[in-house]
Amino acid sequence: MMEAYDRFELLINDRIVKTPIAIASMAGIVDAAYVLERAAHVGAAFIGGYSIDGPTLDASRQMAEAGRKEFLYDDPLEALEKEIDALKQSDVVAGINLRGSTPAAYGEVAEAFENRVVYEIDAHCRQPPMLDAGCGEYLLQHPAKLVEIIRALKAADVTVSVKIRAGVAASDADLTRTVWKAGADILHVDLMDFGHSKVRQIRNASPLMLIANNSINTFDRAMDAFSHGADIVSLARQSDPWTLAGLDAAITRSADEGGWYNAPKQLCRGGDIRALTFCCMPVKACPLIPTLERIGLSRNDYLRVKQEAVKGTPLDDGKNTCFGSLAWCCKMSSPCMFRNMTLEKKGLSAREYMQCKHQLSEKILHRVFGGEESADESS
């Protein structure tokens, strides 16, 4: 399992995520048995959605009568206990997607199961009975209540994910910042038809772990999401064992070859804020300059952050490169004989170089978001 951590460097709920592929919840379908049948090729799974109090259970019954699949039971805690226990045998990081009408309902579940699972708030369901119960997309239109739920869960010291549907809130970037500052740990986004531009917008708004969802069922689509800011991709209706196995194999192979499985595109090619790790010094008119302005980082601060971050690392020197240090060098996909000659002289492989760039990116993001500053939502 340590090999998996070295490859992807992903932790959720203090557990290693063996592959950046997750199963997304589908009410009445995704339960422990569903996950266990697919456990070999997923790193995380969110079972549910599960209604956890009277109003949402009534809503589930209405939806079931109308022909939708739902998990129906008399005692939510008893039903969840059975599912959580069943998942113990798996190395998949388990989450439970919950629909409740009050913050107290979520808090009660968290008190019962503590840190055994990730608690995912369903701010995604758009069925009228759930909206009338005050959950699902209702929370995207009433973010103050969503904040209360997040805080109720965090009061129990548990890991919190929020599942949203893009394009519903007045501003997805503002919603992302609200969720982050309320204490959530993960943002799970159904991208609808927005694609990678929405991934980049959300990535630039917070340091939250980002799970991208909706029709990401091929390697190319997964890499597109990764290269614009996703940490994990999730599948729902297309989460069949064959598709999951193919994705897992392809993503693992790419990670082993490249060294940074979700490396961003370079900033000048539409990359997200993480791409600052590949930017050179701010000496010419290019996308770096307006990006620094948007995130509130002066040119001198940018220089200082990168110079300090690479001290004592393999990126510290590189006198034969354009700016005298590998800190300013570009992505391996961009040809550069000066960078490559320097790497060869240092005995640093392309994979190791990209791993170092990943570490530099993390330090830059810590500086940007540590000050609670974020990129403009149009980025």
Coordinates of C-alpha atoms in Angstrom, one line a residue:
M1 CA 0.0 0.0 0.0
M2 CA 2.9 2.3 0.6
E3 CA 3.6 1.9 -3.2
A4 CA 0.2 3.4 -3.8
Y5 CA 0.9 6.4 -1.6
D6 CA 4.3 7.0 -3.3
R7 CA 2.5 6.9 -6.6
F8 CA -0.5 9.2 -5.9
E9 CA 0.2 10.8 -2.5
L10 CA -3.5 10.7 -1.7
L11 CA -4.9 10.4 1.8
I12 CA -8.6 10.6 2.9
N13 CA -9.7 10.3 6.5
D14 CA -6.0 9.3 7.3
R15 CA -6.2 6.4 5.0
I16 CA -4.2 5.8 1.8
V17 CA -6.2 6.1 -1.4
K18 CA -4.8 3.4 -3.6
T19 CA -6.0 4.9 -6.9
P20 CA -7.6 8.3 -7.8
I21 CA -10.8 6.7 -8.9
A22 CA -14.0 6.8 -6.8
I23 CA -17.5 5.4 -7.0
A24 CA -20.2 8.1 -6.6
S25 CA -23.4 7.5 -4.7
M26 CA -26.6 6.5 -6.5
A27 CA -29.6 6.2 -4.3
G28 CA -31.0 2.7 -4.1
I29 CA -28.0 1.3 -6.0
V30 CA -24.6 2.0 -4.5
D31 CA -24.4 0.1 -1.2
A32 CA -21.6 -1.9 0.4
A33 CA -22.2 -4.9 -1.8
Y34 CA -22.0 -2.8 -4.9
V35 CA -18.6 -1.4 -3.8
L36 CA -17.2 -4.7 -2.7
E37 CA -17.8 -6.1 -6.2
R38 CA -15.7 -3.3 -7.6
A39 CA -13.2 -2.8 -4.8
A40 CA -10.1 -4.0 -6.7
H41 CA -10.0 -0.9 -8.9
V42 CA -11.3 2.0 -6.8
G43 CA -9.7 4.0 -4.1
A44 CA -12.8 5.5 -2.5
A45 CA -16.5 5.0 -2.6
F46 CA -19.5 7.0 -1.4
I47 CA -22.5 4.7 -0.7
G48 CA -26.0 6.1 -0.6
G49 CA -27.7 8.5 -0.7
Y50 CA -29.2 7.7 2.7
S51 CA -32.0 9.7 4.2
I52 CA -31.4 10.1 7.9
D53 CA -34.4 11.7 9.5
G54 CA -38.2 11.8 9.3
P55 CA -38.6 14.5 6.6
T56 CA -36.0 13.0 4.2
L57 CA -37.3 9.4 4.8
D58 CA -40.7 10.6 3.9
A59 CA -39.2 12.2 0.8
S60 CA -37.5 9.0 -0.1
R61 CA -40.8 7.1 0.1
Q62 CA -42.5 9.6 -2.1
M63 CA -39.7 9.3 -4.7
A64 CA -39.8 5.5 -4.5
E65 CA -43.6 5.5 -5.1
A66 CA -42.9 7.7 -8.2
G67 CA -40.6 4.9 -9.5
R68 CA -37.1 6.1 -8.4
K69 CA -34.8 3.7 -6.6
E70 CA -34.3 4.5 -2.9
F71 CA -32.8 2.9 0.2
L72 CA -35.8 2.5 2.5
Y73 CA -35.6 1.4 6.2
D74 CA -37.1 2.1 9.5
D75 CA -33.9 2.9 11.5
P76 CA -31.2 4.9 9.6
L77 CA -28.4 4.2 12.1
E78 CA -29.1 0.5 12.1
A79 CA -29.1 0.4 8.3
L80 CA -25.9 2.4 8.1
E81 CA -24.2 0.3 10.7
K82 CA -24.7 -2.8 8.6
E83 CA -23.3 -1.1 5.5
I84 CA -20.3 0.4 7.3
D85 CA -19.4 -3.0 8.9
A86 CA -19.6 -4.7 5.5
L87 CA -17.0 -2.3 4.1
K88 CA -14.4 -3.2 6.8
Q89 CA -13.1 -6.0 4.7
S90 CA -12.1 -3.7 1.9
D91 CA -9.2 -1.3 1.4
V92 CA -11.5 1.2 -0.2
V93 CA -11.9 4.5 1.7
A94 CA -15.6 4.6 2.5
G95 CA -17.9 7.5 2.6
I96 CA -21.6 7.8 3.3
N97 CA -23.7 10.2 1.3
L98 CA -26.3 11.6 3.6
R99 CA -29.6 13.6 3.2
G100 CA -30.9 15.3 6.3
S101 CA -33.3 18.1 7.0
T102 CA -31.3 19.6 10.0
P103 CA -27.7 20.0 11.1
A104 CA -28.6 17.9 14.2
A105 CA -29.5 14.9 12.0
Y106 CA -26.0 14.9 10.5
G107 CA -24.4 15.4 13.9
E108 CA -26.3 12.4 15.3
V109 CA -24.9 10.1 12.6
A110 CA -21.3 11.5 13.1
E111 CA -21.6 10.8 16.8
A112 CA -22.7 7.2 16.1
F113 CA -19.9 6.3 13.7
E114 CA -17.2 8.8 14.4
N115 CA -14.2 8.6 12.1
R116 CA -15.0 5.2 10.6
V117 CA -16.2 6.9 7.4
V118 CA -16.2 10.1 5.4
Y119 CA -19.5 12.0 5.8
E120 CA -20.7 13.4 2.5
I121 CA -23.4 16.1 2.5
D122 CA -25.8 15.6 -0.4
A123 CA -26.2 19.0 -1.8
H124 CA -26.8 17.4 -5.2
C125 CA -30.3 15.8 -5.3
R126 CA -32.8 17.8 -7.3
Q127 CA -36.0 15.9 -6.7
P128 CA -38.8 18.1 -5.4
P129 CA -39.5 16.0 -2.3
M130 CA -35.9 16.4 -1.2
L131 CA -35.9 20.1 -2.0
D132 CA -39.1 20.5 0.1
A133 CA -37.3 18.7 3.0
G134 CA -34.6 21.3 2.9
C135 CA -31.7 19.2 1.4
G136 CA -30.1 18.4 -1.9
E137 CA -29.9 21.4 -4.2
Y138 CA -31.8 23.4 -1.7
L139 CA -28.5 23.8 0.2
L140 CA -26.8 25.4 -2.8
Q141 CA -29.5 28.1 -2.8
H142 CA -29.3 28.4 1.0
P143 CA -25.5 28.2 1.7
A144 CA -25.9 29.4 5.3
K145 CA -27.7 26.1 6.1
L146 CA -25.0 24.2 4.3
V147 CA -22.4 25.9 6.5
E148 CA -24.4 24.9 9.6
I149 CA -24.4 21.3 8.5
I150 CA -20.6 21.3 7.8
R151 CA -19.9 22.8 11.2
A152 CA -22.2 20.3 12.9
L153 CA -20.2 17.4 11.3
K154 CA -16.8 19.0 12.0
A155 CA -17.8 19.5 15.7
A156 CA -17.6 15.7 15.8
D157 CA -14.1 15.8 14.4
V158 CA -14.8 13.8 11.2
T159 CA -13.9 14.1 7.5
V160 CA -16.5 16.0 5.5
S161 CA -17.2 15.9 1.8
V162 CA -19.8 18.1 0.1
K163 CA -21.4 16.8 -3.1
I164 CA -22.7 19.6 -5.4
R165 CA -24.0 20.1 -8.9
A166 CA -22.2 22.7 -10.9
G167 CA -24.1 25.6 -12.2
V168 CA -26.8 25.7 -9.5
A169 CA -25.3 28.1 -7.0
A170 CA -25.1 31.8 -8.0
S171 CA -21.3 31.3 -8.2
D172 CA -19.5 28.0 -7.9
A173 CA -16.3 29.7 -7.0
D174 CA -17.9 31.6 -4.2
L175 CA -19.7 28.4 -3.0
T176 CA -16.3 26.6 -3.1
R177 CA -14.7 29.2 -0.9
T178 CA -17.7 29.2 1.5
V179 CA -17.5 25.4 1.9
W180 CA -13.8 25.5 2.4
K181 CA -13.9 28.2 5.0
A182 CA -16.7 26.4 6.8
G183 CA -14.3 23.5 7.4
A184 CA -15.1 20.9 4.7
D185 CA -12.3 18.7 3.5
I186 CA -13.5 17.5 0.1
L187 CA -15.6 19.0 -2.7
H188 CA -17.3 16.4 -4.9
V189 CA -18.6 18.1 -8.1
D190 CA -21.0 16.9 -10.7
L191 CA -19.7 18.9 -13.6
M192 CA -22.9 18.5 -15.7
D193 CA -21.9 19.8 -19.1
F194 CA -19.3 22.4 -18.0
G195 CA -16.1 20.3 -18.5
H196 CA -12.6 21.2 -17.6
S197 CA -13.2 25.0 -17.4
K198 CA -15.4 24.4 -14.3
V199 CA -12.7 22.1 -12.8
R200 CA -10.1 24.9 -13.2
Q201 CA -12.5 27.5 -11.8
I202 CA -13.1 25.5 -8.7
R203 CA -9.5 24.4 -8.3
N204 CA -8.5 28.1 -8.3
A205 CA -10.9 28.9 -5.5
S206 CA -9.7 26.7 -2.7
P207 CA -7.2 24.1 -1.6
L208 CA -9.9 21.5 -0.9
M209 CA -9.5 18.0 -2.3
L210 CA -11.5 18.0 -5.5
I211 CA -13.4 15.0 -6.9
A212 CA -14.7 15.5 -10.5
N213 CA -17.8 13.6 -11.5
N214 CA -20.0 13.1 -14.6
S215 CA -19.2 11.1 -17.7
I216 CA -15.5 10.8 -16.8
N217 CA -15.3 7.2 -18.0
T218 CA -12.3 7.2 -20.3
F219 CA -8.6 7.8 -19.7
D220 CA -8.6 10.9 -21.8
R221 CA -11.5 12.4 -19.9
A222 CA -9.9 11.5 -16.6
M223 CA -6.6 13.1 -17.6
D224 CA -8.4 16.2 -18.8
A225 CA -10.0 16.6 -15.4
F226 CA -6.7 15.9 -13.6
S227 CA -4.8 18.4 -15.7
H228 CA -7.2 21.1 -14.8
G229 CA -7.2 20.5 -11.0
A230 CA -9.1 17.3 -10.0
D231 CA -7.4 15.1 -7.4
I232 CA -9.8 12.2 -8.0
V233 CA -12.4 11.3 -10.6
S234 CA -15.7 9.5 -9.7
L235 CA -18.1 7.4 -11.7
A236 CA -21.7 6.5 -11.0
R237 CA -23.8 4.9 -13.7
Q238 CA -20.8 3.9 -15.7
S239 CA -18.9 2.4 -12.7
D240 CA -19.0 -1.1 -14.1
P241 CA -16.0 -3.4 -13.2
W242 CA -14.6 -3.4 -16.8
T243 CA -14.5 0.4 -17.1
L244 CA -13.0 0.8 -13.6
A245 CA -10.3 -1.7 -14.3
G246 CA -9.3 0.0 -17.6
L247 CA -9.2 3.4 -16.0
D248 CA -7.2 2.1 -13.0
A249 CA -4.6 0.4 -15.2
A250 CA -4.2 3.4 -17.5
I251 CA -3.9 6.0 -14.7
T252 CA -1.5 3.9 -12.8
R253 CA 0.7 3.4 -15.9
S254 CA 0.7 7.1 -16.6
A255 CA 1.6 7.9 -13.0
D256 CA 4.5 5.5 -13.0
E257 CA 5.8 7.0 -16.2
G258 CA 5.2 10.7 -15.5
G259 CA 5.8 11.1 -11.7
W260 CA 2.8 13.4 -11.1
Y261 CA -0.4 11.8 -12.1
N262 CA -2.5 15.0 -12.1
A263 CA 0.1 17.5 -13.2
P264 CA -1.5 20.7 -14.5
K265 CA -1.2 22.1 -18.0
Q266 CA 1.2 25.0 -18.1
L267 CA -0.4 28.3 -17.3
C268 CA 0.1 29.6 -20.8
R269 CA -1.9 26.6 -22.1
G270 CA -4.9 27.0 -19.8
G271 CA -3.5 25.4 -16.6
D272 CA -4.8 26.1 -13.1
I273 CA -3.0 27.8 -10.3
R274 CA -0.9 24.8 -9.6
A275 CA 0.9 25.5 -12.8
L276 CA 2.8 28.3 -11.2
T277 CA 5.4 25.6 -10.4
F278 CA 6.3 25.5 -14.1
C279 CA 6.4 29.3 -14.7
C280 CA 9.6 31.2 -15.3
M281 CA 10.5 34.6 -13.8
P282 CA 8.0 37.4 -14.5
V283 CA 10.0 39.2 -17.1
K284 CA 7.7 39.2 -20.1
A285 CA 4.0 39.7 -20.9
C286 CA 2.4 36.3 -20.4
P287 CA -0.5 34.8 -18.4
L288 CA 1.7 34.7 -15.3
I289 CA 1.4 38.4 -14.7
P290 CA -2.4 38.7 -14.6
T291 CA -2.5 35.4 -12.6
L292 CA -0.2 36.9 -9.9
E293 CA -2.4 40.0 -9.8
R294 CA -5.6 37.9 -9.3
I295 CA -4.2 35.9 -6.4
G296 CA -2.7 38.9 -4.7
L297 CA 0.9 37.8 -5.1
S298 CA 3.4 40.5 -6.1
R299 CA 6.2 39.6 -8.5
N300 CA 8.8 39.9 -5.7
D301 CA 6.7 37.7 -3.5
Y302 CA 6.4 35.1 -6.3
L303 CA 10.2 35.2 -6.8
R304 CA 10.8 34.8 -3.1
V305 CA 8.3 32.0 -2.6
K306 CA 9.8 29.9 -5.3
Q307 CA 13.4 30.6 -4.3
E308 CA 12.8 29.7 -0.7
A309 CA 10.7 26.6 -1.5
V310 CA 13.4 25.0 -3.6
K311 CA 16.2 25.5 -1.1
G312 CA 17.9 22.2 -0.3
T313 CA 16.0 20.4 -3.0
P314 CA 17.1 19.1 -6.4
L315 CA 15.5 22.1 -8.0
D316 CA 17.7 24.6 -6.2
D317 CA 20.4 24.9 -8.8
G318 CA 20.7 24.6 -12.6
K319 CA 23.1 27.3 -13.7
N320 CA 22.9 26.2 -17.3
T321 CA 19.1 26.8 -17.5
C322 CA 17.5 30.0 -18.7
F323 CA 17.2 31.5 -15.2
G324 CA 19.9 29.6 -13.3
S325 CA 17.6 27.3 -11.4
L326 CA 15.3 24.4 -12.2
A327 CA 12.7 26.3 -10.1
W328 CA 11.9 28.3 -13.2
C329 CA 11.8 25.4 -15.7
C330 CA 8.8 24.1 -17.5
K331 CA 6.9 20.9 -17.7
M332 CA 8.6 17.8 -19.2
S333 CA 6.2 17.8 -22.0
S334 CA 7.8 21.0 -23.3
P335 CA 11.0 20.4 -25.1
C336 CA 14.1 22.1 -23.5
M337 CA 17.6 21.0 -24.1
F338 CA 19.0 23.2 -21.3
R339 CA 16.6 21.7 -18.7
N340 CA 17.2 18.1 -20.0
M341 CA 21.0 18.6 -20.0
T342 CA 20.8 19.8 -16.4
L343 CA 18.7 16.9 -15.3
E344 CA 21.1 14.5 -16.9
K345 CA 24.1 16.1 -15.2
K346 CA 22.3 15.9 -11.8
G347 CA 21.2 12.3 -12.4
L348 CA 17.6 13.4 -11.9
S349 CA 15.1 11.4 -14.0
A350 CA 12.1 13.0 -15.7
R351 CA 9.8 11.3 -13.2
E352 CA 11.8 12.6 -10.2
Y353 CA 11.8 16.1 -11.7
M354 CA 8.1 16.1 -11.9
Q355 CA 7.8 14.8 -8.4
C356 CA 9.9 17.7 -7.2
K357 CA 7.7 20.1 -9.2
H358 CA 4.7 18.6 -7.5
Q359 CA 6.2 19.3 -4.1
L360 CA 7.0 22.9 -5.2
S361 CA 3.4 23.4 -6.3
E362 CA 2.2 22.3 -2.9
K363 CA 4.4 24.9 -1.2
I364 CA 3.1 27.6 -3.6
L365 CA -0.5 26.7 -2.9
H366 CA 0.1 26.8 0.8
R367 CA 1.4 30.3 0.5
V368 CA -1.5 31.4 -1.7
F369 CA -4.3 29.7 0.3
G370 CA -2.6 30.0 3.7
G371 CA -3.4 33.7 3.4
E372 CA -7.0 32.9 2.4
E373 CA -6.4 34.4 -1.0
S374 CA -7.7 32.8 -4.1
A375 CA -7.6 33.2 -7.9
D376 CA -10.4 35.1 -9.7
E377 CA -13.3 32.8 -10.4
S378 CA -13.1 33.5 -14.1
S379 CA -9.7 31.8 -14.3

